[in-house]
């Protein structure tokens, strides 16, 4: 049985070594999606742990230094309202999007729609089986967008895995009509070079632009040829989504980007972008692109223009995601050290690797620059069997403060303050103990987002969690209500 209790924030670390129903009923013939971690820094990834490390983890649990297996702990200012376990979709849970009273949860096997009108008792509205790893998800109006980043036999929801070396294989973007939440309809598919690991939407009145991030080309892949130095831009007409098509492929790295090893050991070679966050109200975007961080203008969404580009060849292995603050004078980039497959929250890795990098935006217009200020990393101890990595998060909208909630896989959910970009600090947390003390396991929150007064988290293994945050520093955010939230399409919070 999972126990629940509140503990004070633990600061002492483990001295451990580094370790690496909708359409559902009609789609039961679909095969499973392959679960492929991001590249990150493969040198830290391993499947097992030594007997001494297992013993140390068990001793840490016994002493209370870390939670017990599957035990829930949290700071005093967070309440765990509920958990909804996986149901028909048994793949890895991934990203989240929101619209009115609905939450949309990605899963490697498809997506699930929840009615969250009562956050204490979310109710499943539909489960759609449509395998295609990642299944990164966004919504706009009556359209839902789903990324496919594993090579499939065709573009249907009944596809099976097929080698990327075969020309007939398919990867890319899928579009659904969600006007009937109980019965989403698959209406369009657009194949994109190297698939779609993630995507970001720019909603306009008549059309939705989709920025497709993908990477890792290979000369043996007919549809993913090197160099892959840009992003695919798809235009989706709202009234005719079936006519969605690629309208441009802007080159973001004319010089090839970060070369990675051997020039920069431990850093991923840039062969595309992992994730892009746009701030449409400011015509800005921030790109997390493997070995590079970008700031660019999206004034012309079909032809984005690079403003500045930065690298961190000392502490960043894999630029994973980005978040602007509300004033658009800061960007938080995350480093997915270990590719989402390693235990990286320990003394051996340290506080600067596998962390968030906080950058101020200085200057004006096309002369703006990204200026590094500090790193932020959770300092709660994690066992060597716990995959822990800086992952997806969102702003908590409070005027005059820069606050964020963020997922850290088995490091849990962290709420932190970066108002002073040189001195970030954690102010709340929620986490579960190790899934196992015998082997490195992938679990914990993939995404943790603040939406209309609550934190929603999609735990890779455990399901959908709802948290309530009560803190004088964050309480003003409860008054901010949004009609829709795709975190990678950051809203102008205080216009609503």
XYZ file of C-alpha atoms in Angstrom:
496
model
C 0.000 0.000 0.000
C 1.247 3.472 -0.822
C 1.700 5.552 2.296
C 1.358 9.312 2.489
C 3.024 11.631 4.901
C 4.557 15.061 4.929
C 8.243 15.549 5.600
C 10.463 18.557 5.790
C 12.626 19.275 2.774
C 15.632 16.946 2.923
C 18.980 18.561 2.104
C 21.492 15.813 2.888
C 22.538 13.799 -0.138
C 23.264 10.176 -0.735
C 26.951 9.458 -1.235
C 26.393 7.220 -4.223
C 28.193 6.629 -7.477
C 26.883 8.002 -10.789
C 24.338 5.812 -12.606
C 23.339 6.034 -15.663
C -14.178 5.206 -24.820
C -13.345 6.989 -28.023
C -11.578 5.235 -30.854
C -10.064 2.740 -28.476
C -12.470 -0.128 -29.046
C -11.952 -0.080 -32.793
C -8.163 0.061 -32.686
C -7.208 -2.950 -30.607
C -5.061 -4.358 -33.415
C -2.455 -1.606 -33.081
C 1.023 -2.699 -32.063
C 3.077 -1.204 -29.241
C 5.281 1.833 -29.779
C 8.993 1.504 -29.189
C 10.181 3.469 -26.169
C 13.353 5.257 -27.197
C 15.010 7.625 -24.712
C 16.573 10.880 -25.804
C 20.295 10.751 -26.609
C 21.507 12.926 -23.742
C 24.798 11.721 -22.340
C 24.786 7.977 -22.867
C 27.914 7.538 -20.774
C 25.860 7.927 -17.589
C 23.206 5.383 -18.530
C 23.212 1.820 -17.248
C 20.581 -0.770 -16.513
C 21.700 -2.227 -13.198
C 23.236 -1.172 -9.932
C 25.853 -2.923 -7.825
C 25.062 -4.890 -4.699
C 26.665 -2.182 -2.576
C 24.536 0.496 -4.204
C 21.402 -1.567 -3.637
C 22.368 -1.947 0.000
C 23.026 1.768 0.321
C 19.614 2.612 -1.131
C 17.908 0.250 1.299
C 19.869 1.761 4.181
C 18.881 5.278 3.095
C 15.220 4.243 3.082
C 15.544 2.672 6.514
C 17.162 5.797 7.934
C 14.495 8.047 6.398
C 16.937 9.851 4.147
C 14.866 8.962 1.083
C 11.249 7.746 0.862
C 10.471 4.061 0.827
C 9.603 2.179 -2.333
C 6.570 3.951 -3.871
C 6.121 6.017 -0.702
C 4.739 9.519 -1.286
C 6.301 12.483 0.477
C 5.821 16.203 -0.010
C 6.393 19.614 1.506
C 3.815 21.046 3.895
C 2.455 23.458 1.285
C 1.442 20.743 -1.215
C -1.522 18.405 -0.929
C -1.872 15.299 -3.092
C -5.511 15.272 -4.108
C -5.684 12.145 -6.238
C -3.993 9.703 -8.579
C -5.667 8.112 -11.601
C -3.708 4.988 -12.630
C -3.163 3.908 -16.210
C -6.063 2.064 -17.747
C -6.332 0.873 -21.349
C -3.134 2.651 -22.451
C -0.230 0.900 -20.788
C 2.656 2.702 -22.519
C 4.763 5.479 -21.000
C 2.760 8.546 -19.994
C 4.084 11.741 -21.593
C 2.944 15.341 -22.047
C -0.215 17.242 -21.082
C -2.429 19.921 -22.621
C -5.526 21.662 -21.265
C -8.735 23.177 -22.563
C -11.620 24.373 -20.424
C -12.570 21.543 -18.099
C -10.491 18.963 -19.973
C -6.946 17.653 -19.645
C -5.348 15.744 -22.525
C -2.656 13.256 -21.554
C -0.209 11.763 -24.023
C 0.943 8.165 -23.800
C 3.252 6.151 -26.057
C 0.171 4.129 -27.020
C -2.156 7.076 -27.726
C -3.868 9.692 -25.570
C -6.423 9.992 -22.804
C -8.952 12.764 -22.150
C -9.909 13.650 -18.575
C -12.784 15.781 -17.314
C -11.121 17.836 -14.549
C -14.132 19.978 -13.627
C -13.713 18.425 -10.171
C -9.916 18.269 -9.725
C -10.307 15.921 -6.763
C -12.107 13.384 -8.950
C -10.961 13.540 -12.596
C -13.074 11.395 -14.854
C -11.939 9.602 -18.005
C -13.864 10.778 -21.046
C -12.010 8.886 -23.790
C -8.946 6.735 -24.397
C -7.612 6.669 -27.936
C -5.209 3.919 -28.942
C -2.840 5.294 -31.574
C 0.730 4.088 -30.975
C 3.693 6.141 -32.079
C 6.167 6.925 -29.320
C 6.256 10.254 -27.552
C 2.745 11.209 -28.686
C 3.558 14.750 -27.643
C 0.197 16.508 -27.493
C -1.348 19.957 -28.080
C -4.868 21.300 -28.538
C -6.354 24.361 -30.232
C -10.064 24.892 -30.686
C -11.485 21.651 -32.077
C -8.097 20.291 -33.137
C -5.689 18.000 -31.306
C -2.115 17.483 -32.518
C -0.086 14.340 -31.839
C 3.597 13.687 -32.559
C 4.819 10.327 -33.857
C 8.533 9.687 -33.354
C 8.893 5.981 -34.001
C 9.039 4.379 -37.415
C 5.625 2.941 -38.299
C 4.254 0.749 -41.105
C 1.828 3.523 -42.144
C 0.115 6.645 -40.775
C -2.925 4.877 -39.337
C -3.677 4.246 -35.683
C -3.468 0.521 -36.439
C 0.138 0.753 -37.657
C 2.910 -1.499 -36.423
C 6.610 -0.883 -35.944
C 8.739 -0.936 -39.089
C 12.433 -0.124 -39.640
C 13.268 3.457 -40.575
C 15.502 2.031 -43.309
C 12.361 1.179 -45.321
C 11.117 3.975 -47.557
C 7.468 3.111 -46.888
C 7.861 3.747 -43.146
C 6.033 6.739 -41.679
C 6.655 9.254 -38.878
C 5.271 12.730 -38.357
C 2.218 14.668 -37.166
C -1.342 13.452 -36.695
C -4.371 15.727 -36.360
C -7.639 14.836 -34.631
C -11.005 16.567 -34.484
C -12.025 16.757 -30.808
C -15.325 18.588 -31.185
C -16.854 15.431 -29.684
C -14.614 14.702 -26.692
C -16.042 11.211 -26.315
C -15.264 10.286 -29.888
C -12.190 12.047 -31.322
C -11.814 11.630 -35.075
C -8.491 11.219 -36.862
C -8.586 13.708 -39.735
C -5.060 14.326 -41.060
C -1.476 13.138 -41.147
C 1.652 14.913 -42.331
C 4.932 13.045 -42.697
C 7.960 15.041 -41.524
C 11.682 14.459 -41.878
C 12.972 12.351 -38.959
C 9.464 12.179 -37.490
C 8.153 14.441 -34.746
C 9.765 14.059 -31.354
C 7.937 17.117 -30.088
C 5.923 19.919 -31.643
C 4.825 23.445 -30.789
C 1.742 25.199 -32.092
C 1.256 28.861 -33.022
C -2.516 29.337 -33.125
C -3.920 31.976 -35.452
C -7.517 32.785 -36.316
C -7.768 30.834 -39.562
C -4.760 28.524 -39.297
C -2.575 26.737 -36.806
C 1.145 26.626 -37.471
C 2.998 23.601 -36.084
C 6.743 23.676 -35.457
C 7.998 20.088 -35.615
C 11.168 19.245 -33.711
C 13.095 16.102 -34.661
C 16.694 14.994 -34.853
C 19.242 12.197 -35.312
C 19.369 11.764 -39.119
C 21.023 8.722 -40.621
C 22.225 8.126 -44.164
C 20.429 4.742 -44.119
C 17.041 6.364 -43.357
C 15.357 7.465 -46.623
C 13.128 9.977 -44.818
C 15.689 11.261 -42.320
C 18.778 12.232 -44.262
C 21.661 14.336 -42.938
C 22.151 17.190 -42.575
C 19.012 17.759 -40.536
C 19.650 21.342 -39.482
C 16.185 22.825 -39.117
C 12.528 22.276 -38.272
C 9.450 21.394 -40.315
C 6.697 24.027 -40.330
C 3.180 22.727 -40.958
C 0.167 24.910 -41.741
C -3.203 23.497 -40.671
C -6.347 25.335 -41.858
C -8.907 25.197 -39.055
C -11.845 24.714 -41.449
C -10.032 22.120 -43.567
C -7.477 20.328 -41.364
C -7.322 17.467 -43.870
C -5.351 19.812 -46.138
C -2.551 20.303 -43.593
C 0.850 20.481 -45.273
C 4.485 21.448 -44.764
C 5.040 25.049 -45.853
C 8.720 25.501 -44.995
C 11.821 23.923 -43.514
C 13.807 26.823 -42.032
C 17.495 26.084 -41.485
C 18.431 27.065 -37.938
C 22.035 25.868 -38.021
C 23.659 26.897 -41.292
C 27.045 26.100 -39.759
C 25.901 22.675 -38.586
C 25.416 23.563 -34.917
C 27.347 22.205 -31.967
C 29.752 19.514 -33.255
C 29.636 17.538 -30.010
C 32.458 15.080 -29.320
C 35.388 15.003 -29.765
C 35.443 18.824 -29.908
C 33.017 19.059 -26.977
C 33.117 15.778 -25.027
C 29.903 14.820 -23.279
C 27.813 17.242 -25.360
C 25.250 16.107 -27.920
C 25.966 16.956 -31.539
C 23.231 19.259 -32.835
C 21.208 17.543 -35.566
C 17.923 19.383 -35.056
C 15.856 20.651 -32.126
C 14.372 18.720 -29.245
C 11.741 21.242 -28.202
C 10.670 24.806 -28.935
C 8.647 27.167 -26.759
C 6.914 30.136 -28.359
C 5.622 33.336 -26.790
C 3.245 34.575 -29.508
C 2.403 37.821 -27.716
C 6.060 38.851 -28.050
C 6.750 37.140 -31.414
C 9.518 35.185 -29.662
C 10.615 31.574 -29.486
C 13.264 29.714 -27.509
C 14.719 26.536 -28.957
C 16.308 23.727 -26.982
C 18.336 22.082 -29.714
C 20.536 19.275 -28.418
C 23.872 21.117 -28.198
C 22.522 24.644 -28.649
C 20.081 27.099 -27.084
C 18.327 29.531 -29.427
C 16.388 32.774 -29.209
C 14.501 33.613 -32.387
C 11.777 35.813 -33.816
C 8.526 34.274 -35.088
C 7.068 37.491 -36.467
C 6.855 35.594 -39.746
C 5.934 32.124 -38.430
C 6.838 30.391 -41.696
C 10.306 31.904 -41.647
C 11.658 32.252 -38.096
C 14.752 34.431 -37.676
C 17.586 33.615 -35.280
C 18.373 36.419 -32.792
C 20.940 34.712 -30.578
C 22.457 31.303 -29.961
C 24.338 29.973 -26.922
C 26.185 26.827 -25.892
C 27.317 25.401 -22.562
C 30.058 22.900 -23.299
C 30.987 22.465 -19.653
C 27.758 21.478 -17.892
C 25.007 20.933 -20.489
C 24.817 17.587 -22.283
C 21.456 17.880 -24.064
C 19.377 21.073 -24.371
C 15.902 19.626 -23.797
C 13.260 22.314 -23.263
C 12.784 26.028 -22.642
C 10.470 28.374 -20.718
C 10.187 32.156 -20.848
C 9.236 34.148 -17.803
C 6.136 36.323 -18.207
C 8.121 39.517 -18.925
C 10.164 37.746 -21.616
C 13.429 38.904 -20.084
C 14.521 35.427 -18.938
C 14.626 31.924 -20.362
C 15.009 28.690 -18.421
C 16.617 25.876 -20.423
C 16.703 22.295 -19.131
C 19.522 19.795 -19.562
C 18.405 16.200 -20.067
C 21.647 14.641 -18.898
C 21.518 10.889 -19.379
C 18.764 11.124 -21.973
C 16.006 10.429 -19.483
C 17.470 7.028 -18.679
C 19.932 7.610 -15.848
C 20.154 8.532 -12.186
C 21.720 11.996 -12.256
C 20.532 13.632 -9.015
C 23.393 12.734 -6.720
C 26.713 14.017 -5.410
C 28.754 12.388 -8.145
C 26.974 14.370 -10.859
C 26.799 17.498 -8.719
C 24.566 20.597 -8.755
C 25.517 22.059 -12.144
C 25.241 19.118 -14.537
C 21.765 17.897 -15.449
C 20.348 21.180 -14.157
C 18.238 24.059 -15.400
C 20.206 26.932 -16.889
C 18.749 30.391 -16.238
C 19.508 33.052 -18.848
C 18.613 36.737 -18.817
C 17.574 38.322 -22.125
C 19.411 41.622 -22.505
C 19.241 44.307 -25.189
C 16.449 45.043 -27.650
C 15.119 43.776 -30.954
C 17.495 41.769 -33.093
C 20.378 42.718 -30.793
C 18.997 40.809 -27.812
C 21.371 38.382 -26.140
C 21.042 35.360 -23.879
C 23.239 35.907 -20.808
C 23.838 33.015 -18.389
C 23.063 33.716 -14.725
C 22.876 30.460 -12.750
C 21.908 26.793 -12.527
C 19.025 25.281 -10.591
C 18.806 21.640 -9.608
C 16.777 19.864 -6.942
C 18.952 19.040 -3.954
C 16.768 16.341 -2.464
C 18.648 13.008 -2.453
C 17.712 10.370 -4.998
C 18.859 6.751 -5.110
C 21.001 5.355 -7.917
C 18.011 3.287 -9.004
C 15.931 6.421 -9.658
C 16.042 7.970 -13.121
C 16.099 11.663 -12.266
C 16.272 14.385 -14.907
C 15.239 18.005 -15.496
C 12.055 17.739 -17.547
C 8.865 19.595 -18.515
C 7.414 22.416 -16.424
C 5.374 25.609 -16.619
C 5.118 29.051 -15.116
C 2.943 29.706 -12.080
C 1.408 33.084 -12.964
C 2.066 35.602 -10.183
C 2.713 39.251 -10.978
C 6.134 40.435 -9.907
C 7.527 36.936 -9.386
C 9.074 34.291 -11.611
C 7.761 30.976 -10.334
C 7.795 27.589 -12.006
C 6.618 24.041 -11.396
C 8.726 21.346 -13.004
C 8.852 17.575 -13.444
C 12.054 15.694 -12.578
C 11.048 12.097 -13.337
C 11.723 10.212 -10.088
C 12.993 13.418 -8.546
C 9.295 14.286 -8.429
C 7.600 17.662 -8.831
C 9.500 20.792 -7.831
C 8.136 24.313 -7.363
C 10.857 26.927 -7.502
C 11.441 30.678 -7.609
C 13.833 32.317 -10.098
C 12.764 35.929 -9.571
C 16.420 36.554 -8.776
C 17.919 34.735 -11.738
C 21.245 34.418 -9.908
C 19.729 32.824 -6.799
C 16.951 30.341 -7.650
C 15.417 28.338 -4.806
C 12.941 25.503 -4.358
C 9.814 26.383 -2.368
C 7.754 23.176 -2.587
C 7.998 19.557 -3.730
C 6.168 16.266 -4.198
C 7.757 12.897 -4.941
C 7.489 9.163 -4.688
C 10.219 6.878 -3.433
C 12.097 4.477 -5.709
C 10.102 2.058 -7.822
C 12.879 -0.451 -7.133
C 16.073 -0.688 -5.118
C 17.483 -3.385 -7.423
C 17.595 -1.783 -10.889
C 17.526 1.584 -12.625
C 13.891 2.247 -13.568
C 12.143 4.913 -15.625
C 9.209 6.448 -13.777
C 8.065 9.676 -12.169
C 6.506 12.860 -13.591
C 7.157 13.484 -17.299
C 5.275 16.771 -17.146
C 4.096 18.920 -14.239
C 2.018 21.979 -15.148
C 0.021 24.635 -13.319
C -3.468 25.157 -14.755
C -6.323 27.148 -13.228
C -5.335 26.720 -9.602
C -3.931 23.189 -9.558
C -0.794 21.289 -10.516
C -1.367 18.385 -12.884
C 1.352 15.772 -13.326
C 1.564 12.879 -15.776
C 3.635 10.200 -14.065
C 5.325 7.918 -16.602
C 4.468 4.792 -14.642
C 1.944 5.686 -11.947
C -0.636 7.714 -13.864
C -2.271 11.143 -13.585
C -1.721 13.114 -10.366
C -3.464 16.258 -9.123
C -1.744 18.452 -6.548
C -2.962 21.505 -4.647
C -0.411 24.168 -3.765
C -1.166 26.490 -0.831
C 1.520 29.112 -0.335
C 1.299 32.883 0.046
C 3.899 33.250 -2.717
C 1.856 31.281 -5.239
C -1.731 31.835 -4.050
C -2.359 34.856 -6.348
C -2.055 32.483 -9.330
C -5.338 30.850 -8.299
C -7.176 33.907 -9.618
C -5.741 33.491 -13.136
C -8.056 31.444 -15.351
C -7.135 30.283 -18.823
C -9.478 28.875 -21.473
C -6.658 26.764 -22.932
C -3.049 25.893 -22.126
C -0.352 24.302 -24.243
C 2.721 24.980 -22.158
C 5.071 25.196 -25.147
C 2.775 27.944 -26.484
C 3.066 30.297 -23.547
C 0.054 32.545 -22.968
C -0.105 36.158 -21.934
C -1.430 35.176 -18.491
C -2.664 38.543 -17.325
C -4.772 39.351 -20.370
C -7.314 36.757 -19.307
